[in-house]
Coordinates of C-alpha atoms in Angstrom, one line a residue:
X14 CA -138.5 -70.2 9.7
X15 CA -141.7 -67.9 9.4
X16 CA -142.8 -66.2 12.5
X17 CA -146.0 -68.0 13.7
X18 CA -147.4 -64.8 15.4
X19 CA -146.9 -62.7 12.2
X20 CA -151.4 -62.3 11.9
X21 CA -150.9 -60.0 14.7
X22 CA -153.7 -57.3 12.8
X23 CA -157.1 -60.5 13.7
X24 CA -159.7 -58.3 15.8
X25 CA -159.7 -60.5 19.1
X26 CA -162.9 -61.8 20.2
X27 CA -165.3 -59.6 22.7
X28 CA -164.7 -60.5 26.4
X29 CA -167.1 -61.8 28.3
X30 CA -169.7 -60.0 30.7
X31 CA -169.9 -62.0 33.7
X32 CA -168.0 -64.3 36.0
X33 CA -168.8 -67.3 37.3
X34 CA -169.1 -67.6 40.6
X35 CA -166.5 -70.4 41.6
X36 CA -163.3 -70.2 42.4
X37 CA -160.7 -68.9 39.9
X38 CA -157.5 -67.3 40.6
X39 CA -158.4 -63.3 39.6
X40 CA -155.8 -61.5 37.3
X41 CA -156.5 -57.7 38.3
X42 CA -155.3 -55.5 35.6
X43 CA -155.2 -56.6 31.2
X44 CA -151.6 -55.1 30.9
X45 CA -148.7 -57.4 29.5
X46 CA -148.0 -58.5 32.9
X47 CA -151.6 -59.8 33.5
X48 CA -152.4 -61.2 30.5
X49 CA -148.9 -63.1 30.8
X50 CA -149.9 -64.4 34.3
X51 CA -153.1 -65.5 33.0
X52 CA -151.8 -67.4 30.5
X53 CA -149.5 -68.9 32.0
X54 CA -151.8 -70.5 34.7
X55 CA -153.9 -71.7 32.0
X56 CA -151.4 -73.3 31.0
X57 CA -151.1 -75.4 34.0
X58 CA -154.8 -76.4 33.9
X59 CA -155.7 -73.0 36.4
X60 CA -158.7 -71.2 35.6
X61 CA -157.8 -67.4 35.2
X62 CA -159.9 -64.6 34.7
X63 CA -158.7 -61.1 34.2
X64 CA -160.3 -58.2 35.4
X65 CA -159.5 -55.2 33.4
X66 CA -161.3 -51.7 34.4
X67 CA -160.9 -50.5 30.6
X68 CA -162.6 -51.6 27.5
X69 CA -159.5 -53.6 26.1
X70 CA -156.3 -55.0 27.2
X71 CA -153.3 -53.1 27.1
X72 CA -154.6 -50.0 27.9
X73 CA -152.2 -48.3 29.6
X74 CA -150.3 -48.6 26.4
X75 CA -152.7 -47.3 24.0
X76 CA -152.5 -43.9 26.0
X77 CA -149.1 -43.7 25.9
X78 CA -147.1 -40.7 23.2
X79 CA -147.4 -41.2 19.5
X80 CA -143.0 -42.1 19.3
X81 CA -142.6 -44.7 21.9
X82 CA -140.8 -47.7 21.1
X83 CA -139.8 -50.1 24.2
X84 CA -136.2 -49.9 25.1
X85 CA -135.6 -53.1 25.1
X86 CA -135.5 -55.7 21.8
X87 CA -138.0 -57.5 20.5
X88 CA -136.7 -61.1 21.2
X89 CA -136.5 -60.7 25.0
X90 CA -140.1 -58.6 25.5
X91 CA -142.3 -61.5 24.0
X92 CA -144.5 -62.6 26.9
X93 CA -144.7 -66.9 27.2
X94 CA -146.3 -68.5 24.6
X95 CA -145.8 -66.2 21.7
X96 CA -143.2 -64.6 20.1
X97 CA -143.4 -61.2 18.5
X98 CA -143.3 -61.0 15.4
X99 CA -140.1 -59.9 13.2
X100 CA -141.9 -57.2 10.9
X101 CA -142.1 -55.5 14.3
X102 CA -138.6 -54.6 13.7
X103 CA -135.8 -54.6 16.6
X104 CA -137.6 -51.7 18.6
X105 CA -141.2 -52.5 18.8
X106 CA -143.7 -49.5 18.4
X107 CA -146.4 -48.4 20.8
X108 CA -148.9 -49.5 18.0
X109 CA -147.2 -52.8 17.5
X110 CA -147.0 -53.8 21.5
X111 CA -150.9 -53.0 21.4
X112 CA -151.3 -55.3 18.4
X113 CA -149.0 -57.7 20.3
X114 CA -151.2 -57.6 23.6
X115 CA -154.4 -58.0 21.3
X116 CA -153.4 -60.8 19.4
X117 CA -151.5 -62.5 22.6
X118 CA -154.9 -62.8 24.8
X119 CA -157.0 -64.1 21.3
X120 CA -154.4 -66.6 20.8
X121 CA -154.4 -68.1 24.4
X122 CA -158.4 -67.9 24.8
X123 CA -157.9 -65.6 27.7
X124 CA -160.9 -65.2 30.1
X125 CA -160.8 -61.4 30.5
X126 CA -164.1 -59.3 31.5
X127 CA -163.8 -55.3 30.8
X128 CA -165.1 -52.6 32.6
X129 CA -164.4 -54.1 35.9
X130 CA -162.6 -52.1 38.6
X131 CA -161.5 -54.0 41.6
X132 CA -161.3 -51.3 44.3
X133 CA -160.7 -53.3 47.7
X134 CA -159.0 -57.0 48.3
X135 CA -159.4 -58.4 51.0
X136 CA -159.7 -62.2 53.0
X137 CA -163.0 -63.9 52.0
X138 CA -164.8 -64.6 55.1
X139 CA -164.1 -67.9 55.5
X140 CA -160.6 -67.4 55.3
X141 CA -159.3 -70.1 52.5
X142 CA -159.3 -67.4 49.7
X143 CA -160.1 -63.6 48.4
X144 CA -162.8 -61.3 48.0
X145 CA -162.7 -58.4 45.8
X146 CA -165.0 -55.5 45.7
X147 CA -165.5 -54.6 42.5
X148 CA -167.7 -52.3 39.8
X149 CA -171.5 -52.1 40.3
X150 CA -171.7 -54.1 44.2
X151 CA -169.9 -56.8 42.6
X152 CA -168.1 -59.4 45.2
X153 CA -166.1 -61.9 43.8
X154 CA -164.3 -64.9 45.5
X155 CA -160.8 -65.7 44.5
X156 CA -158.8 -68.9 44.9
X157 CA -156.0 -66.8 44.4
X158 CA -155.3 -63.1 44.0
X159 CA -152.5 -61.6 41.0
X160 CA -152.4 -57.7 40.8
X161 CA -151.2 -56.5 37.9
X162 CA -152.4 -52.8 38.2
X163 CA -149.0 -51.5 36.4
X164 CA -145.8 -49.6 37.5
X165 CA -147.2 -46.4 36.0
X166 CA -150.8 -46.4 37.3
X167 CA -151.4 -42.7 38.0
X168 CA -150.0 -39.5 36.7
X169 CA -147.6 -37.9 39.7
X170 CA -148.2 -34.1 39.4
X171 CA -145.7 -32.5 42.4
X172 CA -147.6 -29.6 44.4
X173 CA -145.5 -27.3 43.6
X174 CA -146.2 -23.7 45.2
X175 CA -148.5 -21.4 42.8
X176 CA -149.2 -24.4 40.8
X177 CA -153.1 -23.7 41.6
X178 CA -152.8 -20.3 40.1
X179 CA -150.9 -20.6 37.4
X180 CA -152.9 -19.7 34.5
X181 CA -150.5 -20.8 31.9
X182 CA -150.5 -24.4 30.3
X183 CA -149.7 -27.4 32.5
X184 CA -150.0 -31.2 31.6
X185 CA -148.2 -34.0 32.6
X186 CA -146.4 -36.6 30.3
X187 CA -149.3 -39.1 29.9
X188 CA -151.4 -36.4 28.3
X189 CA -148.3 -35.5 25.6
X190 CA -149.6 -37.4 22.4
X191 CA -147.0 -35.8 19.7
X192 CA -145.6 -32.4 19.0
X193 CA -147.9 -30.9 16.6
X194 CA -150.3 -28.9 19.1
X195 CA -147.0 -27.0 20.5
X196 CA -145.8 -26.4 17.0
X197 CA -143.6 -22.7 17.1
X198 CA -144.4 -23.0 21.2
X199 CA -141.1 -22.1 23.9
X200 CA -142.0 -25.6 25.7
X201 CA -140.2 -26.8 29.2
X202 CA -140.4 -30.1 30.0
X203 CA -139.8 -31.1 33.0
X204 CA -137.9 -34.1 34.4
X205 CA -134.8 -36.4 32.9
X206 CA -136.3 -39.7 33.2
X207 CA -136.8 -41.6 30.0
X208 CA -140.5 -39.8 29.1
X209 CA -139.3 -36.7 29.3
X210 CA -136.1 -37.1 27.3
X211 CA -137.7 -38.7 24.4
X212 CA -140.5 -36.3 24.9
X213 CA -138.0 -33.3 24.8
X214 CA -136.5 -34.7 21.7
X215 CA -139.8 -35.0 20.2
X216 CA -140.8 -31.7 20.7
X217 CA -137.3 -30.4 19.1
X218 CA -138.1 -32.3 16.5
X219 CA -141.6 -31.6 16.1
X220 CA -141.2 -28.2 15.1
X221 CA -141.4 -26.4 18.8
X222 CA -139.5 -22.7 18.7
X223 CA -137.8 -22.9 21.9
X224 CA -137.6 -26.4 24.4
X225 CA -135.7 -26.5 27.8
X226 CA -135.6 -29.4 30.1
X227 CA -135.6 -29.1 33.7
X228 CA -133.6 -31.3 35.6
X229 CA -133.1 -32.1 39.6
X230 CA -130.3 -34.6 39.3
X231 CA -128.6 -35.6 36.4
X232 CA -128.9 -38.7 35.2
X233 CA -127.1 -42.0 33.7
X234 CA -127.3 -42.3 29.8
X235 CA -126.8 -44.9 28.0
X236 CA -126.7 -45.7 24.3
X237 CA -129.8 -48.3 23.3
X238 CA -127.1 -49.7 21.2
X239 CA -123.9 -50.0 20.9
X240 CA -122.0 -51.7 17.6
X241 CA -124.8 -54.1 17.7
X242 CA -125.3 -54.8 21.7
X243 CA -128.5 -53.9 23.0
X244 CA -127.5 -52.0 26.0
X245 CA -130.5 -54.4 27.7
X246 CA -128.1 -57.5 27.0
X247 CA -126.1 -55.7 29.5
X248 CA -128.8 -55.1 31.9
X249 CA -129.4 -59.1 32.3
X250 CA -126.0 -60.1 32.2
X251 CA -125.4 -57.8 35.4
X252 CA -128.4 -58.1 36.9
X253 CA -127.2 -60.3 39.5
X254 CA -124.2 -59.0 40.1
X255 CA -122.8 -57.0 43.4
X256 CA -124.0 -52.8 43.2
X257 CA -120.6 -51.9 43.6
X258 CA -118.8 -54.2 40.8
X259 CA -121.5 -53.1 38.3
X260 CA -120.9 -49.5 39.4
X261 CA -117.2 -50.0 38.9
X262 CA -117.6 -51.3 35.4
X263 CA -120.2 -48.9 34.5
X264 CA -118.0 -45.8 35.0
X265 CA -115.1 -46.5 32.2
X266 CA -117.8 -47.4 29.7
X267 CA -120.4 -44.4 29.9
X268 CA -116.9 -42.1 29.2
X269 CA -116.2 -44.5 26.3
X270 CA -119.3 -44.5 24.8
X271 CA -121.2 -41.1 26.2
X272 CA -119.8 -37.6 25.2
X273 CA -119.4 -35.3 28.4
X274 CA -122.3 -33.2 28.5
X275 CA -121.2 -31.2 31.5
X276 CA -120.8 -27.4 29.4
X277 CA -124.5 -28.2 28.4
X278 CA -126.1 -28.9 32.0
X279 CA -125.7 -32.3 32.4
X280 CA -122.1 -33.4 33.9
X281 CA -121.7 -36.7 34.5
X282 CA -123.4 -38.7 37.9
X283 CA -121.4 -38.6 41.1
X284 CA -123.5 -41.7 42.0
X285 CA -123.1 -44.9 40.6
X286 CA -125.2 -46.5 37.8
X287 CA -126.3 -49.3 39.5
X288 CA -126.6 -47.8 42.9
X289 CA -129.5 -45.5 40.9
X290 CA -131.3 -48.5 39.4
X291 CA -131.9 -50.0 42.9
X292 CA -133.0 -46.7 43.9
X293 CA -136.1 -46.8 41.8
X294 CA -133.6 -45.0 38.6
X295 CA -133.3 -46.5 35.7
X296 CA -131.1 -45.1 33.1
X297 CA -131.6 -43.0 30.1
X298 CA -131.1 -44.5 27.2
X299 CA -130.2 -42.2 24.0
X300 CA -133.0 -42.1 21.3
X301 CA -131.7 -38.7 20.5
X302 CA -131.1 -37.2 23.4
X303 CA -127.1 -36.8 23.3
X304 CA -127.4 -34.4 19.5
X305 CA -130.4 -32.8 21.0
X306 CA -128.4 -31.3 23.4
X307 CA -125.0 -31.0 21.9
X308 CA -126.9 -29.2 19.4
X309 CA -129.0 -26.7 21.2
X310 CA -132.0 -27.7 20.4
X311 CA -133.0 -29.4 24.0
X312 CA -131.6 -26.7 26.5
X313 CA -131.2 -27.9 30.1
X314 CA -132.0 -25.5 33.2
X315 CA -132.3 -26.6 36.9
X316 CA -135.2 -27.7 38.5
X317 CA -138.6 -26.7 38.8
X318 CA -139.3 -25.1 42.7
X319 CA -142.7 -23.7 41.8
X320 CA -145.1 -20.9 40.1
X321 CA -145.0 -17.3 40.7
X322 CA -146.9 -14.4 38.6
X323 CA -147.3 -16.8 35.5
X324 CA -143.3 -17.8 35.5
X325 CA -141.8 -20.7 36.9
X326 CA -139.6 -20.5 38.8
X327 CA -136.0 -22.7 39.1
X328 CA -133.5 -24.3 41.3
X329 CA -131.1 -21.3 40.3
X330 CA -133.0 -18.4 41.0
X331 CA -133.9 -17.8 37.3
X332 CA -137.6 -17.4 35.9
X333 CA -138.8 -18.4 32.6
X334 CA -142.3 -18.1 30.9
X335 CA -142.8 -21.0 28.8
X336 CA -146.3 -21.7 26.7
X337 CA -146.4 -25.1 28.1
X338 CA -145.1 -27.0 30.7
X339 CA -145.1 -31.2 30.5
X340 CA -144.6 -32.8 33.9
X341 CA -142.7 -36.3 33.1
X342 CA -142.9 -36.1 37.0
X343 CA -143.4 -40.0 36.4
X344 CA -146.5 -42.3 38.5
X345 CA -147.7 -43.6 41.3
X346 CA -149.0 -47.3 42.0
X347 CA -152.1 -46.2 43.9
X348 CA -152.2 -49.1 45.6
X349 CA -153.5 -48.0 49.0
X350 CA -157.1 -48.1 48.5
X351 CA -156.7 -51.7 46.9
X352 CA -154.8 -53.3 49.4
X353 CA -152.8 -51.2 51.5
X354 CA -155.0 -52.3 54.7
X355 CA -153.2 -55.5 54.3
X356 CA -149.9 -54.3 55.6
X357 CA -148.4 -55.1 52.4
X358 CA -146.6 -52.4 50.8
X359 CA -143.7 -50.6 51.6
X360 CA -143.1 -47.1 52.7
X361 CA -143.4 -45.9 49.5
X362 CA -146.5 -47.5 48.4
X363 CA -144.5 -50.6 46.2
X364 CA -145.5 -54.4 47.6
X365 CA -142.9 -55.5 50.0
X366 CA -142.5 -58.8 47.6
X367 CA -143.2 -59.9 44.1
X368 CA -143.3 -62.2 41.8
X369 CA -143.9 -65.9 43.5
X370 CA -143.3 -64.4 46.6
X371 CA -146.5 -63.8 48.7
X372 CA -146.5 -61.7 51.8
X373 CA -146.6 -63.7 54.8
X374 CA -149.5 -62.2 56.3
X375 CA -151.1 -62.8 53.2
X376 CA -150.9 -66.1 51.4
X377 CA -152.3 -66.3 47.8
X378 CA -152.0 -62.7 47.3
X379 CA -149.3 -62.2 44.6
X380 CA -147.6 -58.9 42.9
X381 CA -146.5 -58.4 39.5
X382 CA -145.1 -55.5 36.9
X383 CA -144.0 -53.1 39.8
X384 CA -140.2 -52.6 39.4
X385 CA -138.5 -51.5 37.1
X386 CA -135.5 -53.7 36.2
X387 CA -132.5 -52.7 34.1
X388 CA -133.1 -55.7 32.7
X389 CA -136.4 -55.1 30.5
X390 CA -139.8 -54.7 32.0
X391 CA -141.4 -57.4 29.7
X392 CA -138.8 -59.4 30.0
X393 CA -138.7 -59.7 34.1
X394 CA -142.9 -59.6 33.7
X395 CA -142.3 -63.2 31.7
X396 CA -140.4 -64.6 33.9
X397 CA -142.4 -63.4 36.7
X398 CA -145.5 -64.7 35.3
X399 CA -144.2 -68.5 34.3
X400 CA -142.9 -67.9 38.5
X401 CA -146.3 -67.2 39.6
X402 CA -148.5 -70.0 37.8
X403 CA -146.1 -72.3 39.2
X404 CA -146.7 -71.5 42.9
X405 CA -150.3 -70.9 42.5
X406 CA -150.8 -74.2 40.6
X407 CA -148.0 -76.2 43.4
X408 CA -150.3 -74.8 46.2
X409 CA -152.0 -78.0 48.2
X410 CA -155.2 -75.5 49.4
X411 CA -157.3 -77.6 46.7
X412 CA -159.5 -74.1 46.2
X413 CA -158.2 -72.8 42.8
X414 CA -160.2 -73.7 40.0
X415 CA -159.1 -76.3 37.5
X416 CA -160.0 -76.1 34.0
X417 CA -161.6 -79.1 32.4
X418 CA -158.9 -81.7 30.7

């Protein structure tokens, strides 16, 4: 049977310029986890608009590096209502998941408006819904309230001592487009996490004389795919399970399938691989990675502790005087200024609840896209998004906004 979303290449129409002023529920942020939500309360007859601070949808996407492909497969990251289509291939391309977000919010009539930043949330005076604060003196009152700002919202740079004076080249991950400016460069990348190992192993590739990767704590890696299995299927089948029995069953089958990597810099975890994931650490998964290293060509050194006289300086003692240095040093959610004088974020800055979930102190306020689940990202923002339209459209207030039948 042909793929119904295979004319993913239509320019989607141009989003509107103003809101209404009733009562809609307000989708903050046109990622895949907004648009999903959005559509998925139209869908139940609830007026959604989207407020997206860019010029387009998927934005955050369109800025990330030239290679990416998710990590997950192509049949479990279609958002509700549209499947991608197969010419993406199994792996779908930074390009394609663009082209994907396009097409999804012109195929669904979205209601998004662009160049709208929401900076404060808060309880609309009367107290039966939300008012945001947005671009130009804009206040707009919300039924309901979904932000869906993204997991990696804004570049995390550490302060590392001497970083101020070092007069050598510094940029972190979400700046790294491709290899070619650091062609015949001695590059150090630095950080393990998924960016920077696919980013290491671009650079390798890309023609760079010399790259080292610096790494605090060495992490889990696993293959994408094994002998068929997505290494994702794996993810969802244990997903539920106890820490401990996935830790347990983890172990045998990283020596079976990973190479021990120890002579190179990277032994093996002495922490489980689940206990990691609920930490905040996903795994690596191999997209080169493994030969990189086995080969040479991605050298691992210890961890950055700062800059001194132009050389940065490591874990070990040791100095080194790269040409460039990318900081995969990962992202924060920044969501402090939007609604962290709601008491509804953890220590670290992440909502204390998602999904249908609201907090209790705030009713109607709702939290999407900021885990990171072994299970897929797209995957967990689908189901989250089918999760939320259902509360927000169950809720008895009689303030959301119904679209006309």
């Amino acid at each position: 049977m042909a793929d119904s979303s295979d004319s993913t290449d239509s320019t989607p129409p141009a989003p509107s310029t103003a809101v209404p002023a009733d009562r809609p529920v307000y989708v903050i942020g046109g990622g895949p986890g907004g648009l999903a939500v959005a559509h998925a309360l139209r869908a139940r007859g609830v007026r959604a608009v989207v407020l997206e601070k860019s010029d387009r949808v998927g934005a955050s996407w369109r800025r990330h590096y030239d290679r990416l492909h998710l990590h997950t497969t192509r049949r479990l990251s279609a958002l509700p209502g549209l499947p991608m289509p197969r010419r993406f291939g199994r792996w779908v391309s930074r390009d394609n998941v663009v082209r994907y977000l396009e097409k999804y919010a012109e195929r669904h009539a979205l209601e998004i408006v662009t160049g709208v930043e929401v900076s404060r949330v808060e309880r609309s005076p009367d107290g039966t819904g939300w008012l945001l604060h947005a671009t130009g003196g804009r206040e707009l009152t919300g039924a309901a309230v979904v932000v869906a700002t993204g997991f990696n919202h804004t570049p995390r740079l550490p302060d590392w001592p001497g970083r101020e004076t070092y007069t050598g080249e510094l940029l972190h991950a979400g700046d790294y487009r491709n290899a070619r400016p650091f062609a015949d460069q001695d590059v150090l990348v630095v950080g393990v996490g998924n960016t920077g190992a696919e980013i290491a192993v671009d650079l390798a590739e890309g023609g760079a004389s010399r790259v080292r990767l610096s790494v605090r704590t060495a992490p889990h890696i696993v293959r994408r795919s094994t002998a068929g299995w997505a290494a994702q299927y794996t993810g969802v089948l244990v997903r539920r399970l106890p820490v401990r029995l996935v830790d347990r069953l983890a172990r045998p089958m990283a020596k079976l399938s990973v190479p021990d990597l120890s002579a190179h810099g990277l032994p093996r975890p002495d922490t489980g691989l689940y206990s990691r994931v609920t930490a905040g650490a996903i795994p690596v998964q191999d997209v080169g990675l493994i030969d990189a290293v086995r080969r040479g060509q991605v050298e691992v050194v210890a961890a950055v502790e700062g800059f001194e006289d132009d050389k940065v300086l490591l874990a070990d003692g040791s100095r080194v005087s790269p040409d460039t240095v990318v900081a995969a040093t990962g992202y924060v959610r920044a969501l402090e200024g939007l609604v962290g004088h709601l008491d509804v974020l953890d220590a670290r800055g992440r909502p204390v609840v998602h999904g249908a979930r609201t907090p209790r102190n705030a009713p109607g306020l709702y939290f999407t896209g900021f885990t990171n689940p072994i299970s897929g990202m797209f995957r967990e923002l689908a189901i989250d998004a089918e999760k939320i339209a259902k509360a927000v459209a169950g809720d008895g207030s009689g303030q959301v906004s119904r679209l006309p039948s």
